[in-house]
Coordinates of C-alpha atoms (C1' of nucleotides) in Angstrom, one line a residue:
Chain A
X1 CA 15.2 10.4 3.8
X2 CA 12.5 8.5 4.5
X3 CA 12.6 6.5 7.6
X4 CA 10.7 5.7 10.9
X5 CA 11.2 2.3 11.3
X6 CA 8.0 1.0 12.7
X7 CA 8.9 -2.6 11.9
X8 CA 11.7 -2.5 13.7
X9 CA 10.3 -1.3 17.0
X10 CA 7.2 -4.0 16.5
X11 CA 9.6 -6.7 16.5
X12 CA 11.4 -5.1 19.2
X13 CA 8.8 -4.8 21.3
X14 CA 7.7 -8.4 20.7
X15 CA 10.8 -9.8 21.5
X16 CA 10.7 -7.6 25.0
X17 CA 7.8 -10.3 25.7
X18 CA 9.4 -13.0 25.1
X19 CA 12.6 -14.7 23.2
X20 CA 10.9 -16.2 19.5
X21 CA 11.4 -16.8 15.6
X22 CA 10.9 -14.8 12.9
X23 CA 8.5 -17.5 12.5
X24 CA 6.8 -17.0 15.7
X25 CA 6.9 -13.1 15.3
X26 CA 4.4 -13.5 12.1
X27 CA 2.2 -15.7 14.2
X28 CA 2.0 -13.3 16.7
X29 CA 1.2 -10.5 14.1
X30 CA -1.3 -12.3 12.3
X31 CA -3.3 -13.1 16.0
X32 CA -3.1 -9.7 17.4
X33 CA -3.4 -7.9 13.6
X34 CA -7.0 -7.3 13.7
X35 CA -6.3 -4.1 15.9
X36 CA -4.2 -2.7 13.5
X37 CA -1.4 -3.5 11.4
X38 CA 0.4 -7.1 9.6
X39 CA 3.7 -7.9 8.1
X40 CA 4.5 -10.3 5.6
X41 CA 7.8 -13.3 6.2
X42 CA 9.3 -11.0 3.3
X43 CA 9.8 -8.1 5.7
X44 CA 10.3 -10.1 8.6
X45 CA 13.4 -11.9 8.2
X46 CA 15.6 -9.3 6.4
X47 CA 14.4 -7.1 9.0
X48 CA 15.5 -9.6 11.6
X49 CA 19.0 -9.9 10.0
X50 CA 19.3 -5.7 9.4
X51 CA 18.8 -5.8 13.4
X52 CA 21.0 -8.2 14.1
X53 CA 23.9 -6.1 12.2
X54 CA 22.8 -3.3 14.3
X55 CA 23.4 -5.6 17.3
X56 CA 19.7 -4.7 18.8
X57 CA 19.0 -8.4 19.0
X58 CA 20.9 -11.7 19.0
X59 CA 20.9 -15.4 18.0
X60 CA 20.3 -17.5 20.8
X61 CA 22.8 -20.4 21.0
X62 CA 20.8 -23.1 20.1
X63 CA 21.2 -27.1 20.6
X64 CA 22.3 -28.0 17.1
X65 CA 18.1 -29.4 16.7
X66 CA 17.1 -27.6 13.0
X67 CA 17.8 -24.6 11.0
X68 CA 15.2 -22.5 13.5
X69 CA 16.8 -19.4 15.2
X70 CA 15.4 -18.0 18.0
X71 CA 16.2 -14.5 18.7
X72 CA 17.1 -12.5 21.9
X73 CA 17.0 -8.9 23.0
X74 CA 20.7 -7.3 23.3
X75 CA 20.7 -5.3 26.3
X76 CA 20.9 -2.1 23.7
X77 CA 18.1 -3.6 21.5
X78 CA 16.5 -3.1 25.1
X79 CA 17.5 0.1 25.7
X80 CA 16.3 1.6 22.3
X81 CA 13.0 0.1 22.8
X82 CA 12.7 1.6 25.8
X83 CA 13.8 5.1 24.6
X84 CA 11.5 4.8 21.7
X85 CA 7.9 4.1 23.4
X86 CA 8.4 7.2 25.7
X87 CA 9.2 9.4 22.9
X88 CA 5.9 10.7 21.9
X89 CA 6.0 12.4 25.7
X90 CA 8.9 14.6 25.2
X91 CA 7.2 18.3 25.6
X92 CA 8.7 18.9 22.1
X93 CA 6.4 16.9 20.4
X94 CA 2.4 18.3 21.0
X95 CA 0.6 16.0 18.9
X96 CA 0.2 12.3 19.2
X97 CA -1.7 10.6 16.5
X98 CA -3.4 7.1 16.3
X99 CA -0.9 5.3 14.4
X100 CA 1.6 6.5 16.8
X101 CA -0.5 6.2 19.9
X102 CA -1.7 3.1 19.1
X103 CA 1.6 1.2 18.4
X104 CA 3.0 2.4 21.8
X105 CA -0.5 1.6 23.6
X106 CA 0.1 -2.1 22.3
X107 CA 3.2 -3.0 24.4
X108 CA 2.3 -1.2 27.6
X109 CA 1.4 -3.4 30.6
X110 CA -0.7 -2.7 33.8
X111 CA 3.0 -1.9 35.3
X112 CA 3.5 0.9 33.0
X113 CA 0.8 3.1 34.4
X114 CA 2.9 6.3 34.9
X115 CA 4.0 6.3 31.0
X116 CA 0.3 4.9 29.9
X117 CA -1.5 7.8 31.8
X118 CA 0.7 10.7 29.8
X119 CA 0.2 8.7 26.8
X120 CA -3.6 8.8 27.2
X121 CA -3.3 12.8 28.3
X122 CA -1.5 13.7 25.5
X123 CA -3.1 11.8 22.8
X124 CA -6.6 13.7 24.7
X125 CA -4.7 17.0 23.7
X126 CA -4.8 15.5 20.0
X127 CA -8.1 14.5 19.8
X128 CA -9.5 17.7 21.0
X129 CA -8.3 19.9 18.1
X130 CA -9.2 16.8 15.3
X131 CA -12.0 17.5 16.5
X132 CA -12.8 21.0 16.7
X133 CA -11.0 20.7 12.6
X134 CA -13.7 18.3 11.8
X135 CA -16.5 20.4 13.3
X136 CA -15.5 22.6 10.9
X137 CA -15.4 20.7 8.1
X138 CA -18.6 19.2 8.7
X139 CA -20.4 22.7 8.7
X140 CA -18.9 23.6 5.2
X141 CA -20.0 20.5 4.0
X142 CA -23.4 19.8 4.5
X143 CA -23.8 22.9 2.2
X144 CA -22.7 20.3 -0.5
X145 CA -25.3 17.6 -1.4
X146 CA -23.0 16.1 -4.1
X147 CA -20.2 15.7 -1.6
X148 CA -23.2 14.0 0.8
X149 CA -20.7 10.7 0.8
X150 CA -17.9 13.1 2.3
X151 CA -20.3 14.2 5.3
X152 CA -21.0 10.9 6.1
X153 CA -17.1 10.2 6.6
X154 CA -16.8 13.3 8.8
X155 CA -19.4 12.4 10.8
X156 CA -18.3 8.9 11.4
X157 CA -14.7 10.0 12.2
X158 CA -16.5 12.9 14.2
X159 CA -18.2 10.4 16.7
X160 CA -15.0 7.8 16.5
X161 CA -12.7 10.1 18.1
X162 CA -15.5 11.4 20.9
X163 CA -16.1 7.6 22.0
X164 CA -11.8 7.8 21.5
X165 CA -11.9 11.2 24.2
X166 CA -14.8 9.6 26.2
X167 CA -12.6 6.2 26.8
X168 CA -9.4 7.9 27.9
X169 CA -11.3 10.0 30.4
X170 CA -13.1 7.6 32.3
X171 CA -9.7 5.4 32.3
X172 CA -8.0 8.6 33.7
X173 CA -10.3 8.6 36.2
X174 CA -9.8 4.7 37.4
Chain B
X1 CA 2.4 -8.2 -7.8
X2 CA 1.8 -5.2 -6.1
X3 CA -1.1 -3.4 -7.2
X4 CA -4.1 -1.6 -6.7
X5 CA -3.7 2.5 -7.7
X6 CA -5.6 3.6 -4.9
X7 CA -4.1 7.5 -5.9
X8 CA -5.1 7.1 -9.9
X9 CA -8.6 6.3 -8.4
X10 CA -8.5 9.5 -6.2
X11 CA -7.4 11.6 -8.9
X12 CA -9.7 10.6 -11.4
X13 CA -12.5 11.1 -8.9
X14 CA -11.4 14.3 -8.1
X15 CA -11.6 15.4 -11.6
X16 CA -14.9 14.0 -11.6
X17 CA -15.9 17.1 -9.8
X18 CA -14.4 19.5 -12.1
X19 CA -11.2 19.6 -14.3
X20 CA -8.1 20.8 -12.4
X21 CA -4.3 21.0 -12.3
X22 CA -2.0 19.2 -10.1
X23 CA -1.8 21.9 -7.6
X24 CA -5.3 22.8 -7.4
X25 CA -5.5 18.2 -6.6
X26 CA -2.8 18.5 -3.9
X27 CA -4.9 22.0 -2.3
X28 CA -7.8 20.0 -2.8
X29 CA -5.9 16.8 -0.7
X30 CA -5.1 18.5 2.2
X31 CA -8.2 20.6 2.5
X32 CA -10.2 17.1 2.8
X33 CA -7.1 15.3 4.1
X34 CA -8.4 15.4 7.8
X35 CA -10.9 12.3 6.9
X36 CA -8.3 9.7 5.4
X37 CA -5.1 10.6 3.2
X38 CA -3.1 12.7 1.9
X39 CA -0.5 12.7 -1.2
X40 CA 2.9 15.0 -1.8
X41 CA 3.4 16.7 -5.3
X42 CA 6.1 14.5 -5.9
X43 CA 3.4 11.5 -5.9
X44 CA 0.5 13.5 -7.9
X45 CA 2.5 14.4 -11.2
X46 CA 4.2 11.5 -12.0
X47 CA 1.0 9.7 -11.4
X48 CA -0.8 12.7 -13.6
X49 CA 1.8 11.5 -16.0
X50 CA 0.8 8.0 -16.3
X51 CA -2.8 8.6 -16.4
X52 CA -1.8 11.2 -19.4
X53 CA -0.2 7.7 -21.1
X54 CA -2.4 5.5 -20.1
X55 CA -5.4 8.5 -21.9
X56 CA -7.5 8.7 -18.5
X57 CA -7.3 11.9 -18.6
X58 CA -6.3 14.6 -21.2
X59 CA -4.4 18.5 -21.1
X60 CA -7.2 21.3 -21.7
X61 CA -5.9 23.6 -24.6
X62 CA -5.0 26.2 -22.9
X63 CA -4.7 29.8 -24.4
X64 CA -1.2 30.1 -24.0
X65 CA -1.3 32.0 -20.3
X66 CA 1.6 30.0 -18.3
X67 CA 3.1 27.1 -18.0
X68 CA -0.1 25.7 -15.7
X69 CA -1.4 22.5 -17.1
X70 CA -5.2 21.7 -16.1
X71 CA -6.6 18.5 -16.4
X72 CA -9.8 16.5 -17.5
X73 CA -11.4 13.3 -17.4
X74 CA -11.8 11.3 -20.7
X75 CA -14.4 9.0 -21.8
X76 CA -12.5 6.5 -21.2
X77 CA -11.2 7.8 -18.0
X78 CA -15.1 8.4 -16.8
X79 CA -15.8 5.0 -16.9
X80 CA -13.1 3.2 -15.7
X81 CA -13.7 5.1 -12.8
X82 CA -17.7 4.7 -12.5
X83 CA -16.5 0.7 -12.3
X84 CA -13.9 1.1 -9.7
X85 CA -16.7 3.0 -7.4
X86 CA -19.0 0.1 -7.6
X87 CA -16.5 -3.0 -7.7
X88 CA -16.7 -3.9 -4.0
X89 CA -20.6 -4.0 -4.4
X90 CA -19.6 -7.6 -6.7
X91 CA -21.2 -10.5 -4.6
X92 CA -17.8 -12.7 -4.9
X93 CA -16.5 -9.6 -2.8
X94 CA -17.7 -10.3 0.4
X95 CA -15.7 -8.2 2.9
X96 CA -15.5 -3.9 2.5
X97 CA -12.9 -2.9 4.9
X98 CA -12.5 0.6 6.3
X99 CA -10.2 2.2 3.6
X100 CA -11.9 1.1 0.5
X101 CA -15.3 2.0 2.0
X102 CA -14.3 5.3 2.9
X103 CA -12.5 5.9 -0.5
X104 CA -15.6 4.9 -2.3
X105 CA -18.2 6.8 -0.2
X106 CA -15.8 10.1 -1.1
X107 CA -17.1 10.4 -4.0
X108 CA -20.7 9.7 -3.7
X109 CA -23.2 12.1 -3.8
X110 CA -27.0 12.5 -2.6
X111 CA -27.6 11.5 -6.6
X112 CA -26.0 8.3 -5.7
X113 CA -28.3 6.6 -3.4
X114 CA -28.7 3.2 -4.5
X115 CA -25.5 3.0 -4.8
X116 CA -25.0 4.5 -1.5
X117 CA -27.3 2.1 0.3
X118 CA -25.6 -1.0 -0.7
X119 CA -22.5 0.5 0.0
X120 CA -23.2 1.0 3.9
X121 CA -24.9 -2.7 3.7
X122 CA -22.1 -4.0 2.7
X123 CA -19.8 -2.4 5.1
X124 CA -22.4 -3.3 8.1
X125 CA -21.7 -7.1 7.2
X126 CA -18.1 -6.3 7.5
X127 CA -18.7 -4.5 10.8
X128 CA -20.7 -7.3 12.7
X129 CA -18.0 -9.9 11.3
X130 CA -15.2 -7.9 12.8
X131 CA -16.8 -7.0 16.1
X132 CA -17.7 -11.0 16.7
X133 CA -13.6 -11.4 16.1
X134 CA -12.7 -8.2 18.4
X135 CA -15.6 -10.1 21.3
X136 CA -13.3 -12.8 21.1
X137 CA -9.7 -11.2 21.2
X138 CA -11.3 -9.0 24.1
X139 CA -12.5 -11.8 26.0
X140 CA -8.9 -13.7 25.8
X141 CA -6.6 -10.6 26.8
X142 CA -8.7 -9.4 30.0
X143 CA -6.7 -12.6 31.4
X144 CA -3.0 -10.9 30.8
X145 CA -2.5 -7.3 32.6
X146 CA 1.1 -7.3 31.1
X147 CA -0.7 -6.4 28.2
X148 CA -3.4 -3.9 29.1
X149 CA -2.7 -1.6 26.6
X150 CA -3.4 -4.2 24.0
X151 CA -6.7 -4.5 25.7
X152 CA -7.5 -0.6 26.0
X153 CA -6.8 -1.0 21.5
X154 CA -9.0 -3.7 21.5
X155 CA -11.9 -1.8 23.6
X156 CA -11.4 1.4 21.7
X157 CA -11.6 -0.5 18.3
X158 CA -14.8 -2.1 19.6
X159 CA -16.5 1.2 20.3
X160 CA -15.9 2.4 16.9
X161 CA -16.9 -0.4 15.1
X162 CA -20.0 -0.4 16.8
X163 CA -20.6 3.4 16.4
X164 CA -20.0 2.7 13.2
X165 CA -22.5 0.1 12.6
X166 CA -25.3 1.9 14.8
X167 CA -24.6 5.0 12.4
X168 CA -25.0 3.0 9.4
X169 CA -28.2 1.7 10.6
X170 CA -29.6 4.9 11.2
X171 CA -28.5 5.9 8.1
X172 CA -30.5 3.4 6.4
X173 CA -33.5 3.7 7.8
X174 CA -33.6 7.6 6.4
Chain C
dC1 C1' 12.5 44.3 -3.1
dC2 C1' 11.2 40.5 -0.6
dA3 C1' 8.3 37.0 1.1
dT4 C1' 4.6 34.1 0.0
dC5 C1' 2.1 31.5 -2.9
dC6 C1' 1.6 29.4 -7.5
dA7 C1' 3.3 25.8 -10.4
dT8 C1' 5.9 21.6 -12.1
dG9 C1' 8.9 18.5 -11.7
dT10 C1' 13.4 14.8 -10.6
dA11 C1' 16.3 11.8 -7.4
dA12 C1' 17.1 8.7 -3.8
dG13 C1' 15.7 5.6 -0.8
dG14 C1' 12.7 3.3 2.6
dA15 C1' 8.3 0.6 3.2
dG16 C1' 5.3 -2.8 1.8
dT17 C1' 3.3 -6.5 -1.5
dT18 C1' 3.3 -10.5 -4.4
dA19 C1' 5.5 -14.2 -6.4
dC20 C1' 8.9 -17.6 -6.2
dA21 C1' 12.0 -21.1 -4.0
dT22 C1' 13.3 -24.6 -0.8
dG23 C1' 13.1 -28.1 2.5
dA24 C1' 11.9 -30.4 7.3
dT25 C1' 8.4 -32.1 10.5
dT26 C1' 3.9 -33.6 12.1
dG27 C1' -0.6 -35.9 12.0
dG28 C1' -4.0 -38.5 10.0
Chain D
dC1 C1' 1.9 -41.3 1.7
dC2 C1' 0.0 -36.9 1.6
dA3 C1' -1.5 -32.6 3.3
dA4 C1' -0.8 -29.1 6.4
dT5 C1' 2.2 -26.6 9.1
dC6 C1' 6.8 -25.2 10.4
dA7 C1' 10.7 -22.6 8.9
dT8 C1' 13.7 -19.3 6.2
dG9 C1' 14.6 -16.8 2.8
dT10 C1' 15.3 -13.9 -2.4
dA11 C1' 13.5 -11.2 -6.4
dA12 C1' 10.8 -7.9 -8.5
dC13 C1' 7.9 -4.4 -8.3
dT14 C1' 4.9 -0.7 -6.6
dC15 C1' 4.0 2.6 -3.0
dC16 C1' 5.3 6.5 -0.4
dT17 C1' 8.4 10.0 1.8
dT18 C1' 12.1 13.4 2.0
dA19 C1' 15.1 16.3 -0.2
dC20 C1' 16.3 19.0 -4.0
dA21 C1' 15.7 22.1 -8.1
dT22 C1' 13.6 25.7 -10.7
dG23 C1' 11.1 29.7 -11.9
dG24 C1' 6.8 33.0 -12.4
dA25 C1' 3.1 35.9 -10.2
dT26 C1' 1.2 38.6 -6.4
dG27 C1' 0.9 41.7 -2.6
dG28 C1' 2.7 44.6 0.9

DNA sequence: CCATCCATGTAAGGAGTTACATGATTGG
DNA sequence: CCAATCATGTAACTCCTTACATGGATGG
């Protein structure tokens, strides 16, 4: 049934940053949101307590000072992470899209160049055939002056994902 | 609480084109699915269901062929969706973020233009506002390699906004 | 006759939103 | 003292996905 879990490996991969609070983990949403995704306390802290079950984080002991609780990574909450942001490279897996590509992207550092440059080839891969589809689409469409509103989003996503290609080429080739 | 029907508005947009069943609305989905969404059967009948209650839409009498039930706006249904289209255009709405715009422009047609124009005017204010933000983050993470990924989001998102905007513009001045 | 497409649904559960509830600490 | 921020949660509800169930029509 449904699952996937992002939440999880968001926190996760915030915690790999630093120990925080749930409390901290929204701020740190809400300031790096813009790029692409939020999370409300309401998700956040039974979230928090379904991982600790799972033993993927822990409580750090804390000096008896206020009802905060700062949370750890457990060497297997580690572990996970780690498994989970190379993933999308397994050979079984062709396509790569944004969503996808984008929450990985967000927790790799200049040390992770080896993982980030397969990332970048294989969402490349992706991007190529959305946009041969979209080429497609675009010349069936512009047939259609009542769907004029439709072209105008194909071309828009048309010339998003060539700046998209355009990027990760030129930072291949750094 | 949680509200906002984005499907009911999709459906009753696509029957603005013509009157259809629930499988000719999913093939319909996925053939334009590419741009922004896509929606399971198990989503479109129930919600064909409640739009039945709610009289949005009504069953064609149908000569007794099969057990295929087509669809069809009603009056009612018409106009409730003519004010959804142009709701965002409201001045005490001041931001049009990507999702609604691209829902709304969907269904707009060359015969739309006024509406149109506004539309991307709107959108453009949005644009500018967020691309002043994304300046900012950009200018704050060059400082942190451990999170250069975060940084290669943040240019990517950059370059799309501002294709966007530049696309907008020329569309404008048409 | 058999696979594919047409056609309509229900069930179960996870993901996400909005509202509600509570109380401590900090700064002006 | 009062407002804002820190801090943690529950309840209710809608949204969305995956799996399951059923059966007719069409074409090779």
């Amino acid at each position: 049934m449904a699952r996937s879990n992002t939440l999880q490996y968001m926190i996760l991969g915030l915690l790999t940053r630093q120990d925080m609070t749930g409390y901290d983990i929204k701020q740190t949403f809400d300031k790096e949101k813009a790029e692409f995704w939020t999370a409300p306390f309401s998700q956040i802290y039974p979230e928090l307590n379904r991982l600790l079950k799972k033993d993927l984080i822990q409580l750090l002991p804390t000096i008896q000072e206020s009802r905060k609780k700062t949370y750890q990574l457990t060497t297997t909450g580690r572990s996970i992470f780690n498994e989970w942001i190379k993933q999308p490279l397994s050979p079984e897996i062709t396509t790569l899209d944004n969503d996808n590509f984008v929450l990985r992207l967000h927790f790799l550092g200049k040390e992770h160049a080896d993982i980030l440059q397969k990332l970048l080839k294989k969402r490349q891969q992706t991007l190529k055939v959305e946009i041969a589809q979209l080429e497609l689409e675009l010349a069936e469409v512009v047939s259609h002056p009542e769907q004029y509103g439709r072209e105008l989003i194909i071309r828009k996503e048309l010339a998003n994902k060539k700046s998209d290609l355009k990027l990760w080429k030129k930072e291949l080739l750094k």
